[in-house]
Coordinates of C-alpha atoms in Angstrom, one line a residue:
Chain K
X5 CA -33.3 93.1 142.3
X6 CA -33.1 92.2 146.0
X7 CA -30.4 90.4 147.6
X8 CA -32.3 87.4 147.7
X9 CA -33.5 87.4 144.4
X10 CA -29.8 87.9 143.3
X11 CA -28.4 85.2 145.3
X12 CA -31.5 82.7 143.9
X13 CA -30.6 83.4 140.4
X14 CA -27.0 82.9 141.1
X15 CA -27.7 79.5 142.7
X16 CA -30.3 78.3 139.9
X17 CA -27.3 79.0 137.4
X18 CA -24.5 77.2 139.6
X19 CA -25.9 74.5 141.8
X20 CA -25.6 72.2 139.1
X21 CA -22.1 72.8 138.5
X22 CA -21.1 72.8 142.5
X23 CA -22.8 69.7 143.1
X24 CA -20.9 67.9 140.4
X25 CA -17.8 69.3 141.7
X26 CA -18.4 68.3 145.1
X27 CA -19.2 64.7 144.1
X28 CA -15.6 64.2 142.4
X29 CA -14.3 66.0 145.5
X30 CA -16.1 63.5 147.9
X31 CA -15.2 60.6 145.6
X32 CA -19.0 60.0 144.8
X33 CA -20.4 60.5 148.1
X34 CA -23.7 62.1 147.5
X35 CA -24.6 63.0 151.1
X36 CA -21.1 64.3 151.6
X37 CA -21.2 66.1 148.2
X38 CA -24.7 67.7 149.5
X39 CA -23.5 68.8 152.8
X40 CA -20.4 70.5 151.1
X41 CA -22.5 72.4 148.5
X42 CA -24.9 73.4 151.4
X43 CA -22.5 74.7 153.9
X44 CA -20.7 76.6 150.5
X45 CA -24.1 77.9 149.7
X46 CA -24.9 79.0 153.4
X47 CA -21.3 80.8 153.5
X48 CA -22.0 82.6 150.2
X49 CA -25.5 83.9 151.2
X50 CA -23.5 85.2 154.3
X51 CA -21.1 87.1 152.4
X52 CA -23.2 87.8 149.5
X53 CA -23.4 91.5 150.1
X54 CA -19.4 91.3 149.4
X55 CA -19.4 89.0 146.6
X56 CA -22.2 91.0 144.6
X57 CA -20.1 94.1 144.8
X58 CA -16.9 92.3 143.6
X59 CA -18.7 90.3 141.0
X60 CA -16.7 87.4 142.0
X61 CA -19.5 85.1 143.1
X62 CA -18.5 81.9 141.2
X63 CA -14.7 82.2 142.2
X64 CA -16.0 83.1 145.7
X65 CA -18.1 79.9 145.9
X66 CA -15.3 77.7 144.4
X67 CA -13.2 78.8 146.9
X68 CA -15.9 78.1 149.5
X69 CA -16.3 74.9 148.4
X70 CA -12.5 73.8 148.2
X71 CA -12.0 75.3 151.6
X72 CA -14.8 73.4 153.3
X73 CA -13.5 70.4 151.7
X74 CA -10.2 70.5 152.7
X75 CA -10.6 72.1 156.0
X76 CA -13.4 69.5 157.1
X77 CA -10.7 67.0 158.2
X78 CA -9.7 69.2 160.7
X79 CA -13.2 68.5 162.5
X80 CA -12.1 65.7 164.3
X81 CA -15.7 65.1 165.6
X82 CA -17.3 64.5 162.1
X83 CA -18.3 61.1 161.3
X84 CA -18.5 59.8 158.1
X85 CA -20.9 57.2 158.7
X86 CA -23.8 57.0 161.4
X87 CA -26.3 54.1 162.2
X88 CA -29.8 54.6 161.6
X89 CA -32.8 52.3 161.6
X90 CA -33.6 52.7 157.9
X91 CA -31.4 52.4 154.9
X92 CA -30.9 56.0 153.4
X93 CA -28.6 55.2 150.5
X94 CA -29.2 57.6 147.7
X95 CA -30.0 56.4 144.2
X96 CA -27.0 55.8 142.4
X97 CA -26.0 58.4 140.0
X98 CA -26.7 56.8 136.3
X99 CA -24.1 57.2 133.9
X100 CA -22.9 55.8 130.5
X101 CA -20.5 53.3 132.1
X102 CA -21.2 52.6 135.6
X103 CA -18.2 50.5 136.0
X104 CA -15.9 53.3 134.9
X105 CA -17.4 55.9 137.1
X106 CA -17.1 53.7 140.1
X107 CA -13.2 53.3 139.2
X108 CA -12.5 56.9 138.6
X109 CA -14.5 57.9 142.2
X110 CA -12.5 55.2 143.9
X111 CA -9.4 56.2 142.7
X112 CA -10.2 59.8 143.7
X113 CA -11.0 58.9 147.2
X114 CA -7.3 57.2 147.7
X115 CA -5.9 60.7 146.7
X116 CA -5.3 63.3 149.5
X117 CA -7.6 66.0 149.7
X118 CA -5.6 68.3 148.3
X119 CA -4.2 66.4 145.5
X120 CA -8.0 65.4 144.6
X121 CA -8.7 69.1 144.9
X122 CA -6.2 70.1 142.3
X123 CA -7.1 67.4 139.4
X124 CA -10.9 68.2 140.0
X125 CA -10.1 71.7 139.3
X126 CA -7.5 71.7 136.9
X127 CA -9.4 68.7 134.6
X128 CA -13.0 69.0 135.6
X129 CA -13.5 72.5 136.1
X130 CA -10.6 73.2 133.2
X131 CA -9.2 76.0 135.4
X132 CA -5.4 77.4 134.8
X133 CA -2.9 76.8 137.3
X134 CA -3.1 80.5 138.5
X135 CA -6.6 80.1 139.2
X136 CA -6.5 76.9 140.9
X137 CA -3.6 78.0 143.0
X138 CA -5.9 81.1 144.2
X139 CA -8.7 78.7 145.0
X140 CA -6.6 76.6 147.0
X141 CA -4.8 79.5 148.6
X142 CA -1.4 78.0 147.5
X143 CA 1.3 79.0 145.1
X144 CA 1.7 77.8 141.5
X145 CA 4.2 75.7 142.1
X146 CA 2.5 73.6 144.7
X147 CA -0.5 73.2 142.5
X148 CA 1.8 71.6 139.7
X149 CA 3.2 69.5 142.1
X150 CA -0.2 68.1 143.7
X151 CA -1.3 67.5 140.1
X152 CA 1.7 65.6 138.8
X153 CA 1.6 63.7 142.2
X154 CA -1.9 63.0 141.9
X155 CA -2.1 62.3 138.2
X156 CA 0.9 59.5 138.8
X157 CA -1.2 57.9 141.1
X158 CA -4.3 58.0 139.0
X159 CA -2.2 56.6 136.2
X160 CA -1.5 53.5 138.5
X161 CA -5.1 53.1 140.1
X162 CA -6.9 53.6 136.3
X163 CA -4.6 51.6 134.3
X164 CA -6.1 51.5 130.9
X165 CA -8.2 54.6 130.5
X166 CA -5.3 57.0 131.4
X167 CA -2.5 55.6 129.2
X168 CA -2.3 58.6 127.2
X169 CA -2.6 61.1 129.9
X170 CA -1.1 64.3 129.3
X171 CA 1.7 64.9 132.3
X172 CA 1.1 68.5 133.2
X173 CA -0.9 71.1 131.1
Chain N
X8 CA -6.0 64.5 129.4
X9 CA -8.8 64.5 127.2
X10 CA -9.6 60.8 128.7
X11 CA -9.3 62.1 132.2
X12 CA -11.6 65.1 131.6
X13 CA -14.1 62.7 129.9
X14 CA -14.0 60.2 133.0
X15 CA -14.2 63.0 135.5
X16 CA -17.2 64.4 133.6
X17 CA -18.8 61.1 133.4
X18 CA -17.8 60.1 137.2
X19 CA -19.4 63.7 138.4
X20 CA -23.1 62.2 137.2
X21 CA -25.6 64.4 135.4
X22 CA -26.3 68.3 136.4
X23 CA -29.0 68.4 138.5
X24 CA -31.4 71.7 138.8
X25 CA -32.0 73.5 142.2
X26 CA -35.5 72.6 143.1
X27 CA -37.5 75.4 144.8
X28 CA -37.5 73.6 148.1
X29 CA -33.7 73.5 147.9
X30 CA -33.7 77.1 147.1
X31 CA -35.6 78.1 150.0
X32 CA -33.6 75.8 152.5
X33 CA -30.4 77.3 151.4
X34 CA -31.8 81.0 151.8
X35 CA -33.3 80.0 155.1
X36 CA -30.1 78.6 156.4
X37 CA -28.0 81.4 155.1
X38 CA -30.6 84.0 156.8
X39 CA -30.1 81.8 160.1
X40 CA -26.4 82.0 159.8
X41 CA -26.3 85.7 159.0
X42 CA -28.4 86.3 162.4
X43 CA -26.0 83.9 164.6
X44 CA -23.0 85.7 162.8
X45 CA -24.0 89.1 163.9
X46 CA -25.1 87.9 167.3
X47 CA -21.6 86.2 167.7
X48 CA -20.0 89.8 166.6
X49 CA -22.2 91.6 169.1
X50 CA -21.1 88.9 171.9
X51 CA -17.6 89.1 171.1
X52 CA -17.6 93.0 170.9
X53 CA -19.3 93.0 174.4
X54 CA -16.5 90.5 175.9
X55 CA -13.6 92.5 174.5
X56 CA -15.3 95.6 176.3
X57 CA -15.7 93.8 179.7
X58 CA -11.9 92.4 179.3
X59 CA -10.5 95.7 178.5
X60 CA -12.3 97.4 181.3
X61 CA -11.4 95.1 183.8
X62 CA -7.8 95.4 182.6
X63 CA -7.9 99.1 182.8
X64 CA -9.1 99.0 186.5
X65 CA -7.1 96.4 187.8
X66 CA -3.9 96.4 185.9
X67 CA -2.1 100.0 186.8
X68 CA 0.1 100.4 183.8
X69 CA -3.1 100.1 181.6
X70 CA -4.5 102.9 183.1
X71 CA -4.1 106.4 182.5
X72 CA -0.8 107.5 183.5
X73 CA 0.3 104.0 183.0
X74 CA 3.2 104.7 181.0
X75 CA 5.0 107.0 183.8
X76 CA 4.5 103.9 186.2
X77 CA 7.9 102.9 187.5
X78 CA 9.4 99.8 185.4
X79 CA 8.5 97.4 188.1
X80 CA 6.6 97.7 191.4
X81 CA 3.7 99.8 191.8
X82 CA 4.1 102.8 193.6
X83 CA 2.7 104.2 197.0
X84 CA -0.3 106.2 196.4
X85 CA 1.2 109.2 198.5
X86 CA 4.4 108.7 196.8
X87 CA 3.0 108.8 193.8
X88 CA 1.1 112.2 194.1
X89 CA 2.3 115.7 194.4
X90 CA 5.8 115.9 195.2
X91 CA 8.2 119.0 195.1
X92 CA 11.3 119.0 193.8
X93 CA 12.7 120.0 197.1
X94 CA 11.2 116.8 198.6
X95 CA 12.5 115.0 195.8
X96 CA 16.0 116.1 196.7
X97 CA 15.6 115.2 200.1
X98 CA 14.1 111.9 199.5
X99 CA 16.1 110.3 196.6
X100 CA 19.3 112.6 196.6
X101 CA 19.0 114.3 193.2
X102 CA 22.0 116.0 192.6
X103 CA 23.6 117.8 189.7
X104 CA 27.0 116.2 189.0
X105 CA 29.7 117.6 186.7
X106 CA 32.5 115.1 187.6
X107 CA 32.9 111.4 188.1
X108 CA 33.6 109.9 191.4
X109 CA 37.4 109.8 190.6
X110 CA 37.1 113.7 189.8
X111 CA 37.3 113.6 186.2
X112 CA 35.2 116.2 184.5
X113 CA 32.1 114.9 182.7
X114 CA 29.0 116.2 180.7
X115 CA 26.9 117.5 183.4
X116 CA 24.3 115.0 184.2
X117 CA 21.7 114.4 187.2
X118 CA 22.1 111.8 189.5
X119 CA 19.9 110.0 191.7
X120 CA 20.8 108.3 194.9
X121 CA 18.5 106.0 196.8
X122 CA 18.0 106.5 200.4
X123 CA 19.7 103.1 200.7
X124 CA 22.7 104.4 198.7
X125 CA 22.6 100.9 197.0
X126 CA 20.7 102.2 193.7
X127 CA 21.8 105.1 191.4
X128 CA 20.5 106.5 188.5
X129 CA 22.1 109.1 185.9
X130 CA 20.3 111.3 183.9
X131 CA 23.2 112.1 181.3
X132 CA 23.3 113.4 177.7
X133 CA 22.3 110.0 176.8
X134 CA 20.4 108.5 179.5
X135 CA 19.7 104.5 179.5
X136 CA 16.9 102.9 180.9
X137 CA 18.2 99.7 182.1
X138 CA 14.4 97.9 181.7
X139 CA 13.6 98.7 178.3
X140 CA 16.7 99.8 176.9
X141 CA 15.6 103.0 175.5
X142 CA 18.2 105.5 174.7
X143 CA 17.2 109.3 175.2
X144 CA 18.9 112.4 174.6
X145 CA 18.3 115.8 176.4
X146 CA 19.9 118.9 177.7
X147 CA 20.4 119.5 181.5
X148 CA 20.0 123.2 182.7
X149 CA 23.1 124.8 184.0
X150 CA 21.5 125.3 187.4
X151 CA 23.0 123.1 190.1
X152 CA 19.8 123.5 192.4
X153 CA 16.3 122.1 191.5
X154 CA 13.5 124.7 191.6
X155 CA 12.2 124.4 195.0
X156 CA 8.5 125.0 194.5
X157 CA 7.8 123.1 191.5
X158 CA 5.3 120.2 192.2
X159 CA 5.8 117.2 190.1
X160 CA 4.2 113.7 190.3
X161 CA 6.5 110.8 190.1
X162 CA 6.1 107.3 191.3
X163 CA 8.5 105.6 193.4
X164 CA 11.5 104.1 191.5
X165 CA 10.8 100.2 191.0
X166 CA 13.6 97.7 191.3
X167 CA 14.8 99.1 187.8
X168 CA 14.6 102.7 188.8
X169 CA 12.5 105.3 186.8
X170 CA 12.1 105.1 183.5
X171 CA 13.6 107.6 180.8
X172 CA 10.0 109.3 180.9
X173 CA 9.8 110.2 184.4
X174 CA 13.6 111.3 184.5
X175 CA 12.9 113.6 181.5
X176 CA 9.7 114.9 183.7
X177 CA 11.9 115.4 186.8
X178 CA 14.5 117.1 184.5
X179 CA 12.2 119.6 182.8
X180 CA 10.2 120.6 186.0
X181 CA 12.9 120.5 189.0
X182 CA 15.8 121.9 186.5
X183 CA 13.9 124.1 184.2
X184 CA 16.1 125.2 181.0
X185 CA 17.1 129.0 180.6

């Protein structure tokens, strides 16, 4: 199987998961989420030879995604909004309860990026503390503290649904 | 926790599959990025070679024999090349001393007196390079006279004198052991 075939096979299996993770990271900004995934996929392709040998494509792709998301704030020239002649809003993603969805996404956008990433990786991706620490390139203690702070904030922001939110797993 | 997991799951929206068009785009972007990265690496390597070459040519201490250069100040070309030990002794007054200025016996050491007499360096059992603070230990030959015909390449002493390496070279060439 050629390099491109392997890469394509991987992407077919994981693109959806990456995009969903990115949507949460960006607080529901569909375009930004697609940008993040696109950048991550490009970087993944560049390093595919190394990743393939190590069999750690999923972990590597996650790490790229998180790094791109966290590091993006350093690019001061980035504009999240640009003026265009036509409206280019994407179709809202359909879901069981649109109001709840918006509340959660809005609450996520109010978290600092590292806290957001910690919550998404821990509770959406179901990764343990050690793996999240590896992905975020920080200590396990930092992951725990970031997660705890994020949960505290989320409790304040989303009252009812999170009343029985577990503190830190 | 279950609530949060469920909420996040719903908020993330449905899982979309990758279209062929998106896949082709991802591969094309990847290839382009890989090409650019390769070109960038080649450019960076070429720049590094140019910078190193320039430094090698312009900066004397980076060139061959740079470590032997004086601690400060570039030597005059004529002084840096082929000097005999006798010339050295005449020009820089290299002497073997066995006592200090008060006449107290000392371990035999080589001393350098500059022409002006203001600057002196000592080559002792322990020699200290004042510029780099490196300590070296070596034995001085018993002879009190330098080998007159030995030729040695030494730079002129800089403001901080000669380095230990130069001293070592003088000692082994002009005052051979044995």
